[in-house]
Short mmCIF file of N, CA and C in Angstrom, two decimals:
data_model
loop_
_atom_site.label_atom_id
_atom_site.label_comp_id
_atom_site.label_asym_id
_atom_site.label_seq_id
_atom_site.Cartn_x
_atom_site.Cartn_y
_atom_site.Cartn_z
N UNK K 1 89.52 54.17 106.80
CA UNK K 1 90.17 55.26 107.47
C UNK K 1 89.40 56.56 107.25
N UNK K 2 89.42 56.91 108.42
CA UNK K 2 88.62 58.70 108.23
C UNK K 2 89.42 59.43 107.63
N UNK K 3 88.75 60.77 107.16
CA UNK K 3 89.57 61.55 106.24
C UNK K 3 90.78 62.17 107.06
N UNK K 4 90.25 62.90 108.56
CA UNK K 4 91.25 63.21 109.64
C UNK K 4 92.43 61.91 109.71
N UNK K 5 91.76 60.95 109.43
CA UNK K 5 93.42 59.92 110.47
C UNK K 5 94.00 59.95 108.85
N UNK K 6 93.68 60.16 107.50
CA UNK K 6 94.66 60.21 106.43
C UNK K 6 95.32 61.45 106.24
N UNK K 7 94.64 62.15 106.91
CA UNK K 7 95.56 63.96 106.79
C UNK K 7 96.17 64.10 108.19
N UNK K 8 95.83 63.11 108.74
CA UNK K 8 97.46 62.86 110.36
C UNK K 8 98.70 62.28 109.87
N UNK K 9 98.43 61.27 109.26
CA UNK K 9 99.09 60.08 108.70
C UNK K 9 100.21 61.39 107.20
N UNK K 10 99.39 61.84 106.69
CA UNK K 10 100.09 62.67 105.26
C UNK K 10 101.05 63.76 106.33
N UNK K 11 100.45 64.48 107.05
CA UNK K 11 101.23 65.15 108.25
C UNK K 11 102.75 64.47 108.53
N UNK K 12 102.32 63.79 109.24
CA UNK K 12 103.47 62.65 109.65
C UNK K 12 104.63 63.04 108.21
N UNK K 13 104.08 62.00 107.67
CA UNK K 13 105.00 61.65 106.53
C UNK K 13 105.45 63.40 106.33
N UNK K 14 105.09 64.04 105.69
CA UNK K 14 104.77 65.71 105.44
C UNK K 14 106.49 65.84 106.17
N UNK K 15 106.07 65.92 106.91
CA UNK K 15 107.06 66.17 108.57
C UNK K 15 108.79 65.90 107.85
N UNK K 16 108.07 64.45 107.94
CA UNK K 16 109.44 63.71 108.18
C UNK K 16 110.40 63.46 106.85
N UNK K 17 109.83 63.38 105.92
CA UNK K 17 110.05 63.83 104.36
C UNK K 17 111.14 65.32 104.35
N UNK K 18 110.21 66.54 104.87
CA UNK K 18 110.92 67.38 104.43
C UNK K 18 111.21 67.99 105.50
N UNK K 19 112.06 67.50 106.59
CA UNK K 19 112.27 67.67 107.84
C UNK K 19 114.03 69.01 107.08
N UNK K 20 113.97 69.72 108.00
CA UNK K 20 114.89 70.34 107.37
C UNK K 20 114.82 71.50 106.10
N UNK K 21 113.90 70.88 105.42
CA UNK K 21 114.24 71.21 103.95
C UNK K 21 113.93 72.63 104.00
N UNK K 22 114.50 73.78 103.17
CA UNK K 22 113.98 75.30 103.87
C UNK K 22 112.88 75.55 102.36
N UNK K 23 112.80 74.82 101.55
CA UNK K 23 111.79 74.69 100.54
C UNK K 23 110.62 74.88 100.85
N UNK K 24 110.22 73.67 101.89
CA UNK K 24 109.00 73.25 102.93
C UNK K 24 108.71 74.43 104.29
N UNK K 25 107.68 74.31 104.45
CA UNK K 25 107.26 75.37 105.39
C UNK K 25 105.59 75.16 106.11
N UNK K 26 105.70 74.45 107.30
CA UNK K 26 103.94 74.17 107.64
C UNK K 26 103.43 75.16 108.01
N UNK K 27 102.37 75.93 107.69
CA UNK K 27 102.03 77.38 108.64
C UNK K 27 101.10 76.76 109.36
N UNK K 28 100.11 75.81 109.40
CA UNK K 28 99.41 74.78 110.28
C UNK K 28 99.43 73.34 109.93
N UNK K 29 98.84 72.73 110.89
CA UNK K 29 98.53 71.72 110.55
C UNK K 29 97.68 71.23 109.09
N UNK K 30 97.06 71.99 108.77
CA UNK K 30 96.08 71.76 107.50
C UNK K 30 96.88 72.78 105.96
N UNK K 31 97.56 73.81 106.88
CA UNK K 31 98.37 74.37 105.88
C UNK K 31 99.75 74.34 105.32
N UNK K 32 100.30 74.65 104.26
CA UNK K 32 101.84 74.69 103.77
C UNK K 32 102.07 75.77 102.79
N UNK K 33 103.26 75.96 102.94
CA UNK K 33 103.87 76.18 101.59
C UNK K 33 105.26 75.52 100.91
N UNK K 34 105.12 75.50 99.83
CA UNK K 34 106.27 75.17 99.05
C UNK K 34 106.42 75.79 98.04
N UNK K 35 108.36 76.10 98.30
CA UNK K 35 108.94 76.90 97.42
C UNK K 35 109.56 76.33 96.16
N UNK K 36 108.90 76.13 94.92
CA UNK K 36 109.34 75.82 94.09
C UNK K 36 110.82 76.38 93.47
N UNK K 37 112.18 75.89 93.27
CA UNK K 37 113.13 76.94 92.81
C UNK K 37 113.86 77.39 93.86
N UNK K 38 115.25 77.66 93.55
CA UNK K 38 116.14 78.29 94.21
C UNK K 38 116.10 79.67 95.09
N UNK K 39 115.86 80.39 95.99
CA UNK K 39 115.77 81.47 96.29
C UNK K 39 116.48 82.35 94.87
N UNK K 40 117.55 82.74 94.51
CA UNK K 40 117.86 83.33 94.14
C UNK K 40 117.53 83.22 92.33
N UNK K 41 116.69 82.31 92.37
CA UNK K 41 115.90 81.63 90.83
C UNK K 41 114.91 82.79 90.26
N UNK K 42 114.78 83.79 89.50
CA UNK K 42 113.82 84.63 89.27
C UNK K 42 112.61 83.61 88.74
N UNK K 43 112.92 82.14 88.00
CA UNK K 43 111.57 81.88 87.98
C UNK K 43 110.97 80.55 88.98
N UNK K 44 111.48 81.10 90.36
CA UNK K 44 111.21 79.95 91.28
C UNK K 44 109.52 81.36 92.36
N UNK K 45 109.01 79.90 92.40
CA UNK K 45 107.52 80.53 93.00
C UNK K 45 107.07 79.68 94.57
N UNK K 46 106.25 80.01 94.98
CA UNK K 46 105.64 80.03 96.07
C UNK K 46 104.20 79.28 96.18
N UNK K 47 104.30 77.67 96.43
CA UNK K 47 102.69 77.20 96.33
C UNK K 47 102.13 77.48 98.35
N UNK K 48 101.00 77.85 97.78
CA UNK K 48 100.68 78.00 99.32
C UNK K 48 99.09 76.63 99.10
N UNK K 49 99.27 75.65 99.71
CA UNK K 49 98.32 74.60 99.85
C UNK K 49 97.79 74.46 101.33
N UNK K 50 96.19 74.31 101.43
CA UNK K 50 95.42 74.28 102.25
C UNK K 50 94.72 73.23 102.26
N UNK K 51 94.42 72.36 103.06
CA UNK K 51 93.26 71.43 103.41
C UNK K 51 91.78 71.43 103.19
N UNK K 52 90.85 71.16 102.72
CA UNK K 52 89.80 71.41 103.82
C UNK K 52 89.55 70.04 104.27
N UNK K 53 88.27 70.37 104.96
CA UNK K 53 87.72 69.28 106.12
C UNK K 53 87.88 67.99 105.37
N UNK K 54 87.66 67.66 104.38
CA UNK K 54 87.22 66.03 103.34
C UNK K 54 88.08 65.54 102.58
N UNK K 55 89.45 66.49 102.75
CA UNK K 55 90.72 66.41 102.13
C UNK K 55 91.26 64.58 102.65
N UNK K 56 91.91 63.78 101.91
CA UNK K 56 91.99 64.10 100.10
C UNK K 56 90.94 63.99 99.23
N UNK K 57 89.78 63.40 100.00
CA UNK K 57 88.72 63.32 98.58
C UNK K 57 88.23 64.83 97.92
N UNK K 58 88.68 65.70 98.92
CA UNK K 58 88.29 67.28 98.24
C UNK K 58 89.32 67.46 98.35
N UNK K 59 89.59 68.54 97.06
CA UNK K 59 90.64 68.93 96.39
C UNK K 59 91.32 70.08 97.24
N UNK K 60 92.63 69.74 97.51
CA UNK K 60 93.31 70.59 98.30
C UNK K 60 93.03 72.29 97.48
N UNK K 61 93.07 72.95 98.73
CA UNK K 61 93.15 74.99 97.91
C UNK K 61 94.68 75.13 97.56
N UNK K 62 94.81 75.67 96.22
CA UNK K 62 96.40 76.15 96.05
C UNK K 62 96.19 77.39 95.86
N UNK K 63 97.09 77.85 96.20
CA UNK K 63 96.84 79.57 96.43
C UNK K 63 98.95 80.03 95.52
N UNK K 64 98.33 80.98 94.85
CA UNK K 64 99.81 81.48 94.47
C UNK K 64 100.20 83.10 95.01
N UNK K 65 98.89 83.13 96.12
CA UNK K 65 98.83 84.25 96.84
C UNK K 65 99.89 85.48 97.39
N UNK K 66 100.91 84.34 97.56
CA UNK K 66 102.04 84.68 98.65
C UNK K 66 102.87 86.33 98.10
N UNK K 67 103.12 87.11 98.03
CA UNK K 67 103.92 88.17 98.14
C UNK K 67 105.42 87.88 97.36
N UNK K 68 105.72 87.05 97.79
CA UNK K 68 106.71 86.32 97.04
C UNK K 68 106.74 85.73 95.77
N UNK K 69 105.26 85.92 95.30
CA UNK K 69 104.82 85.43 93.56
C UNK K 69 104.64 86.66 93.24
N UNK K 70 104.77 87.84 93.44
CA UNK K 70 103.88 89.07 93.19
C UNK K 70 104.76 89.66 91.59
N UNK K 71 106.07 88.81 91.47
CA UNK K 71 106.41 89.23 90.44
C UNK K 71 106.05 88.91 89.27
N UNK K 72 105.29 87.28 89.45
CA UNK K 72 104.82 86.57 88.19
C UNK K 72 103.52 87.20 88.00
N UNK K 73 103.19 87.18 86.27
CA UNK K 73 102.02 87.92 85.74
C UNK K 73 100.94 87.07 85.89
N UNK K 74 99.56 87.28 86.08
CA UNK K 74 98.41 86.83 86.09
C UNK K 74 98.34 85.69 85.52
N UNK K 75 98.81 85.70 84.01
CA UNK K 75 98.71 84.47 83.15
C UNK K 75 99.56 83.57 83.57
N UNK K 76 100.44 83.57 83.57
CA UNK K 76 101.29 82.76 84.61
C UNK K 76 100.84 81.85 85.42
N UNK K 77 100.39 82.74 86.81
CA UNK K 77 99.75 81.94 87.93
C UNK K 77 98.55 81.27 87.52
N UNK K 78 97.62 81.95 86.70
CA UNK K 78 96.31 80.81 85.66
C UNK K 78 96.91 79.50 85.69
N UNK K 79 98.22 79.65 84.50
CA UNK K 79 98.60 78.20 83.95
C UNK K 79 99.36 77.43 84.81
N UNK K 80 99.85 77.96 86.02
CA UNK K 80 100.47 77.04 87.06
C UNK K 80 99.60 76.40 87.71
N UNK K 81 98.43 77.11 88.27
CA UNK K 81 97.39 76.33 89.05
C UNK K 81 96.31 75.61 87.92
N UNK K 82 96.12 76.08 87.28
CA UNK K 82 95.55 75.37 85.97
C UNK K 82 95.99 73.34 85.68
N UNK K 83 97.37 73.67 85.47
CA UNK K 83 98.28 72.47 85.66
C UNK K 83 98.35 71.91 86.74
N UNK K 84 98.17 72.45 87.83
CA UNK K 84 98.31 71.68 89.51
C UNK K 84 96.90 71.06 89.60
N UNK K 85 95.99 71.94 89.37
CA UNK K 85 94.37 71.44 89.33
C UNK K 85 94.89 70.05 88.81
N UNK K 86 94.92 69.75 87.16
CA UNK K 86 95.20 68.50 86.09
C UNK K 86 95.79 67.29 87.32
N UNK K 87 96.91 67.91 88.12
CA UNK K 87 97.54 67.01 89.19
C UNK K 87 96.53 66.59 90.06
N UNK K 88 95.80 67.30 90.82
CA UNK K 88 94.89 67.45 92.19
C UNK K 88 93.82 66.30 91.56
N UNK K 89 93.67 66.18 90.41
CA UNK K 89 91.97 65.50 89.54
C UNK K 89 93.02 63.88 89.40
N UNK K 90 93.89 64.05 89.16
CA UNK K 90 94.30 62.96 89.03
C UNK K 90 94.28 61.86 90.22
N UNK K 91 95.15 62.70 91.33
CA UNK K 91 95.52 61.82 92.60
C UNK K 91 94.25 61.94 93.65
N UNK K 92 93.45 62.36 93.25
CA UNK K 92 92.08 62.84 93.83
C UNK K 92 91.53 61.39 94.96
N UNK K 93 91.43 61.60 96.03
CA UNK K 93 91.34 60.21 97.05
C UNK K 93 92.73 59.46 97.61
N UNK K 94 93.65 60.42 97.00
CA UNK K 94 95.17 59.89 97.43
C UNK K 94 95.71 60.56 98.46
N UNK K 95 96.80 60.55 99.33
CA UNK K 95 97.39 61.40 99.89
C UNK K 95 98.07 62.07 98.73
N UNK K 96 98.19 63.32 98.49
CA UNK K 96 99.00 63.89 97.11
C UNK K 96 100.14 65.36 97.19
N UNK K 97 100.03 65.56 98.54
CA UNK K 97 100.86 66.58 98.56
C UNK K 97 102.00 66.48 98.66
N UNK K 98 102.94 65.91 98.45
CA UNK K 98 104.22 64.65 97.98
C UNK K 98 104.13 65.05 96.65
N UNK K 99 103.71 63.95 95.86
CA UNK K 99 103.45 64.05 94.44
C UNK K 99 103.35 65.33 93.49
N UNK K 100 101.90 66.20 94.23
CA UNK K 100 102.26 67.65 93.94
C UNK K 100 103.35 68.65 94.11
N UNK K 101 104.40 68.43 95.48
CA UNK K 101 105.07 68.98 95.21
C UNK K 101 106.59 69.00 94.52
N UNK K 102 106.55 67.22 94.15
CA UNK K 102 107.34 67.19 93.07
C UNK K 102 107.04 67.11 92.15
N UNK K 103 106.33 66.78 91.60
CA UNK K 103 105.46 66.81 90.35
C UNK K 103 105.97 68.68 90.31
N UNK K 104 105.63 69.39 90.77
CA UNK K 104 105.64 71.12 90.50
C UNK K 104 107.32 70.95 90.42
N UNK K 105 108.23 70.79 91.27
CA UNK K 105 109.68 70.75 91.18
C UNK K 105 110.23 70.43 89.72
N UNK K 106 109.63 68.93 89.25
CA UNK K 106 110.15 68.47 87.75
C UNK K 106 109.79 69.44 87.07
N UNK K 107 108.64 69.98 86.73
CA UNK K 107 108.08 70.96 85.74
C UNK K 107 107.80 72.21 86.22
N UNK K 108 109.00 72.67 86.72
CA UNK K 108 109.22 73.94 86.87
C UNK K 108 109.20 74.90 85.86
N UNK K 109 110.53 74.15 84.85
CA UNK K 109 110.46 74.70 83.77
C UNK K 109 109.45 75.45 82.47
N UNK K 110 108.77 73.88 82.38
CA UNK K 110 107.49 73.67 81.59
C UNK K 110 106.49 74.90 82.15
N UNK K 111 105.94 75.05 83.95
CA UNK K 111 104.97 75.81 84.63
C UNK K 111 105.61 77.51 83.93
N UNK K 112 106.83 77.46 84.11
CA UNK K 112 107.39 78.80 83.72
C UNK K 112 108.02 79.58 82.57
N UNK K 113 107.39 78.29 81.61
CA UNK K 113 107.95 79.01 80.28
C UNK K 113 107.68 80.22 80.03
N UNK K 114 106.74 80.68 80.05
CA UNK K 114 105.87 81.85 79.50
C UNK K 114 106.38 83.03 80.34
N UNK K 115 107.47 83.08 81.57
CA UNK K 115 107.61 83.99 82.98
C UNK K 115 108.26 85.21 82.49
N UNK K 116 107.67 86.50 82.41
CA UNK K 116 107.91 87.67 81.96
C UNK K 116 107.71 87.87 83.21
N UNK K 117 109.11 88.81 83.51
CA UNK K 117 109.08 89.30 84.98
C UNK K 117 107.86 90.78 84.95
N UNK K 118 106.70 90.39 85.95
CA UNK K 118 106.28 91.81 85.78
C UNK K 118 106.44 93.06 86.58
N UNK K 119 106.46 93.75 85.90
CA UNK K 119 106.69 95.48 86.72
C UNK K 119 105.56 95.81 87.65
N UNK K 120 105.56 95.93 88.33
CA UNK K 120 104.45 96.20 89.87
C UNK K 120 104.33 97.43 89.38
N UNK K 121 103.04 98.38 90.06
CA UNK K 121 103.07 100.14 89.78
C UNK K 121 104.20 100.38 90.46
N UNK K 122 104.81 99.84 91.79
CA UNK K 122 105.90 100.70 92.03
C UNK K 122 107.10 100.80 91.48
N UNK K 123 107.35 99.47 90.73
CA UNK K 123 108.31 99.82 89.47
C UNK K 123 108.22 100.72 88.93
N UNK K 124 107.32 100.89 88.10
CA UNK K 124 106.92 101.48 86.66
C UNK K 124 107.16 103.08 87.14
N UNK K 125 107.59 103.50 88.16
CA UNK K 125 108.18 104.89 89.14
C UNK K 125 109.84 105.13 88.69
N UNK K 126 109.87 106.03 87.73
CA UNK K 126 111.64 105.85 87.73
C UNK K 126 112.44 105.94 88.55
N UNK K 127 114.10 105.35 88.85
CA UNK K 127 114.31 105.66 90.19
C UNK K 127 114.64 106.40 90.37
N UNK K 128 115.06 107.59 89.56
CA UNK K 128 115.09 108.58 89.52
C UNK K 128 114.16 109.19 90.78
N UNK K 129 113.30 109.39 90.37
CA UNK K 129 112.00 109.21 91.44
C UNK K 129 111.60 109.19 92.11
N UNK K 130 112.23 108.10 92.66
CA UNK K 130 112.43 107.03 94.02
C UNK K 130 113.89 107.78 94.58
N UNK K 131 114.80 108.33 93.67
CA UNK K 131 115.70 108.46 94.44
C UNK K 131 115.55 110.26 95.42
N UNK K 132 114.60 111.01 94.40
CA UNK K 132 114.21 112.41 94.55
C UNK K 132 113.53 112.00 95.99
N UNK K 133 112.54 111.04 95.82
CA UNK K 133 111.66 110.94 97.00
C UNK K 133 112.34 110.45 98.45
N UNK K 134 113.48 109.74 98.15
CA UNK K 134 113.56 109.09 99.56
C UNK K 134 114.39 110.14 100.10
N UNK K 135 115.26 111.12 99.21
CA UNK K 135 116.13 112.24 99.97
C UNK K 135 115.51 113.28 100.28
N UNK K 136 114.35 113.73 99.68
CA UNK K 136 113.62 114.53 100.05
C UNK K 136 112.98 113.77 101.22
N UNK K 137 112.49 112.60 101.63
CA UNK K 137 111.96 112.03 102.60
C UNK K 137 113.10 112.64 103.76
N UNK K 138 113.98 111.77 103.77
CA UNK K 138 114.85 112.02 104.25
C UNK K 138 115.38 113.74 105.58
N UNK K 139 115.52 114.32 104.35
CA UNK K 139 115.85 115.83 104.31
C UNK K 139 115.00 116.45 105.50
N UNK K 140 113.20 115.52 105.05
CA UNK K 140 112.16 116.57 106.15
C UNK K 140 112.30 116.17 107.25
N UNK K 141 113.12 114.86 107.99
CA UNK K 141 113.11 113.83 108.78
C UNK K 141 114.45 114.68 109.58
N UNK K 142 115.73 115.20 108.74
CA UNK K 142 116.50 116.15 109.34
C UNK K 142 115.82 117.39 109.77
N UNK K 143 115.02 118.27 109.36
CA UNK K 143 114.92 119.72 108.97
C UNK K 143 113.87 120.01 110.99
N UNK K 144 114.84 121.00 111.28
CA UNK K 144 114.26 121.23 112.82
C UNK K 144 112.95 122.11 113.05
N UNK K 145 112.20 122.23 113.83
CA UNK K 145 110.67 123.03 114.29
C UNK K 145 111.12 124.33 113.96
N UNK K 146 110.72 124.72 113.35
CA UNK K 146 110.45 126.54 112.61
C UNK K 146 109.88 127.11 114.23
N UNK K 147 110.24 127.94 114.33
CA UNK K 147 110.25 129.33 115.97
C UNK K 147 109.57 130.32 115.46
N UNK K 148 109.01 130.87 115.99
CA UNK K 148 108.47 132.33 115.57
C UNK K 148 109.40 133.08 116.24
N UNK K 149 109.60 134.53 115.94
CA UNK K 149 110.92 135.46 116.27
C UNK K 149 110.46 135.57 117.49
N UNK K 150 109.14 135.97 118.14
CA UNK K 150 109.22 135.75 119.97
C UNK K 150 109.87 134.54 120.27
N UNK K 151 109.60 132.96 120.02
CA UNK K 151 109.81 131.99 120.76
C UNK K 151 111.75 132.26 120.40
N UNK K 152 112.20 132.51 119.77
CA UNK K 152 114.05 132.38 119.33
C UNK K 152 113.91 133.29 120.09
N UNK K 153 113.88 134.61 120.48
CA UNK K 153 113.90 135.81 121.34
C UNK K 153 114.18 135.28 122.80
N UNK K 154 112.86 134.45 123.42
CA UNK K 154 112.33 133.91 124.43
C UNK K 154 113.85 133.04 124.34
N UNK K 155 113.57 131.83 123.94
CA UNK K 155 115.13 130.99 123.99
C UNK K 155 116.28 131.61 123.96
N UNK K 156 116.70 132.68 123.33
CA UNK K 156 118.12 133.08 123.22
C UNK K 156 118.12 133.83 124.74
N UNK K 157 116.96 134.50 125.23
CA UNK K 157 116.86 135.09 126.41
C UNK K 157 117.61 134.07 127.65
N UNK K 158 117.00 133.02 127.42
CA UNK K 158 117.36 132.28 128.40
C UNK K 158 118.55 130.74 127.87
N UNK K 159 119.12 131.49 126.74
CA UNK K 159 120.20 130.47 127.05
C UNK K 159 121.39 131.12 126.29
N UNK K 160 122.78 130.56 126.63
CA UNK K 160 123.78 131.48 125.88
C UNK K 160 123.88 131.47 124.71
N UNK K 161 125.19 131.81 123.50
CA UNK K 161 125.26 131.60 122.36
C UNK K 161 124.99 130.64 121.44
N UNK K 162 125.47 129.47 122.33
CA UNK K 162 125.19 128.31 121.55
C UNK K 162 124.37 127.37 121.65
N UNK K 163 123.11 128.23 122.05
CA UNK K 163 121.50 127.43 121.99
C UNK K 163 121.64 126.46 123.35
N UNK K 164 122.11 126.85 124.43
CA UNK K 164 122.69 125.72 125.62
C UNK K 164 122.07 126.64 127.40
N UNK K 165 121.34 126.03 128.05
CA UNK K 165 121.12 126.52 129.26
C UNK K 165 122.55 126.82 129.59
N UNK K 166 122.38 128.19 130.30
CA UNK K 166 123.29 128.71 131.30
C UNK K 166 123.66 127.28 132.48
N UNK K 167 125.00 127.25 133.01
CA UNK K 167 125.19 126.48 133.79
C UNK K 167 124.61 126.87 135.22
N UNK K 168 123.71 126.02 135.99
CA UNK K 168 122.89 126.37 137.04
C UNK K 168 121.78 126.54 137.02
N UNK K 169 121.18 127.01 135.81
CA UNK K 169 119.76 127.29 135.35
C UNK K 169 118.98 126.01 136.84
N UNK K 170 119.12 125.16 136.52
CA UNK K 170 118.33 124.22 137.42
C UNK K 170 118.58 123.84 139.03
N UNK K 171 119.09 124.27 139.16
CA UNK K 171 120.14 124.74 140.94
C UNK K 171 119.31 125.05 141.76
N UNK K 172 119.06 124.25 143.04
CA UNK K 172 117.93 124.39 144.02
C UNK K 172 118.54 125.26 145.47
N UNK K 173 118.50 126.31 145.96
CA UNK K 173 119.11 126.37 146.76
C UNK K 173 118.43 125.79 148.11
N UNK K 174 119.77 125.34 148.75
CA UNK K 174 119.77 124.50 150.40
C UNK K 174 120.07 125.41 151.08
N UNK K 175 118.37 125.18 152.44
CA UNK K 175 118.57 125.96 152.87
C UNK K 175 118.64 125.16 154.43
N UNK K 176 119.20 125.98 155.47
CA UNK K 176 119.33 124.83 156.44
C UNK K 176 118.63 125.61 157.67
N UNK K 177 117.79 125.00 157.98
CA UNK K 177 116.40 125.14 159.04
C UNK K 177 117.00 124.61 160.53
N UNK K 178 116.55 125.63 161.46
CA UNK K 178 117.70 125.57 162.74
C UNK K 178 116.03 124.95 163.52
#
């Protein structure tokens, strides 16, 4: 079997395995992700796995790339893919993305002992901070175009008290041509 008709064939299965499952996620044909952990799990993560061309005899790409890992610390993601590698060397010539992604499910735990939630720079901003900034954001988003005393002069000239065209201002007169 060519390497293509075993990464059709892992597809397939791929598919039909985790048909449904909102864990699973194909972004192509050659790509995935899987969500290790409960959404609402602080130590549930994000494998993002890629193909290449010679896959399975070359080792699938795992990526812990996703935005959605951005909370786990460096060391962390080392020892998760570190450990997935140990998996990838093992089943190496197998279909394995099955295996890997339960294999990662059982030892969730184990992958995440070490999981110190980390503070991003935009944390590390008190919200204090955050709270000064977004009302002041805010505030400039209300605050109306500054006039120079001609242009308010000019406007009040041409409209009544309460900043409002005179009624008619725009009134065409009809004229009737014999």
């Amino acid at each position: 079997m060519t390497a293509n008709e075993d990464q059709e064939m892992e597809l397939e299965a791929l598919r039909s395995i985790y048909e449904g499952d909102e864990c699973f996620k194909e972004l192509s044909p050659v790509s995935f992700q899987f969500r290790i952990g409960d959404l609402d799990d602080s130590k549930s993560f994000l494998l993002e796995v890629s193909w290449p061309e010679n896959y399975p005899e070359t080792a699938p790409h795992i990526s812990l790339d996703a935005f959605f890992n951005n909370r786990i610390s460096l060391e962390t993601k080392q020892y998760i893919l570190s450990k997935m590698s140990e998996q990838v060397e093992t089943n190496l010539g197998t279909a394995m993305m099955y295996t890997l992604f339960e294999w990662a499910k059982e030892n969730q735990e184990t992958l995440m002992e070490n999981y110190q939630p980390v503070t991003s720079a935009v944390t590390l901003i008190s919200s204090s901070d955050v709270m000064n900034n977004s009302t002041s954001a805010s505030k400039k988003k209300e605050k109306k175009e500054q006039l120079t005393k001609a242009q308010k002069r000019k406007l009040i000239g041409r409209t009544d008290n309460k900043g409002e065209l005179p009624r008619g201002w725009d009134w065409v007169d009809v004229i009737k041509v014999s």
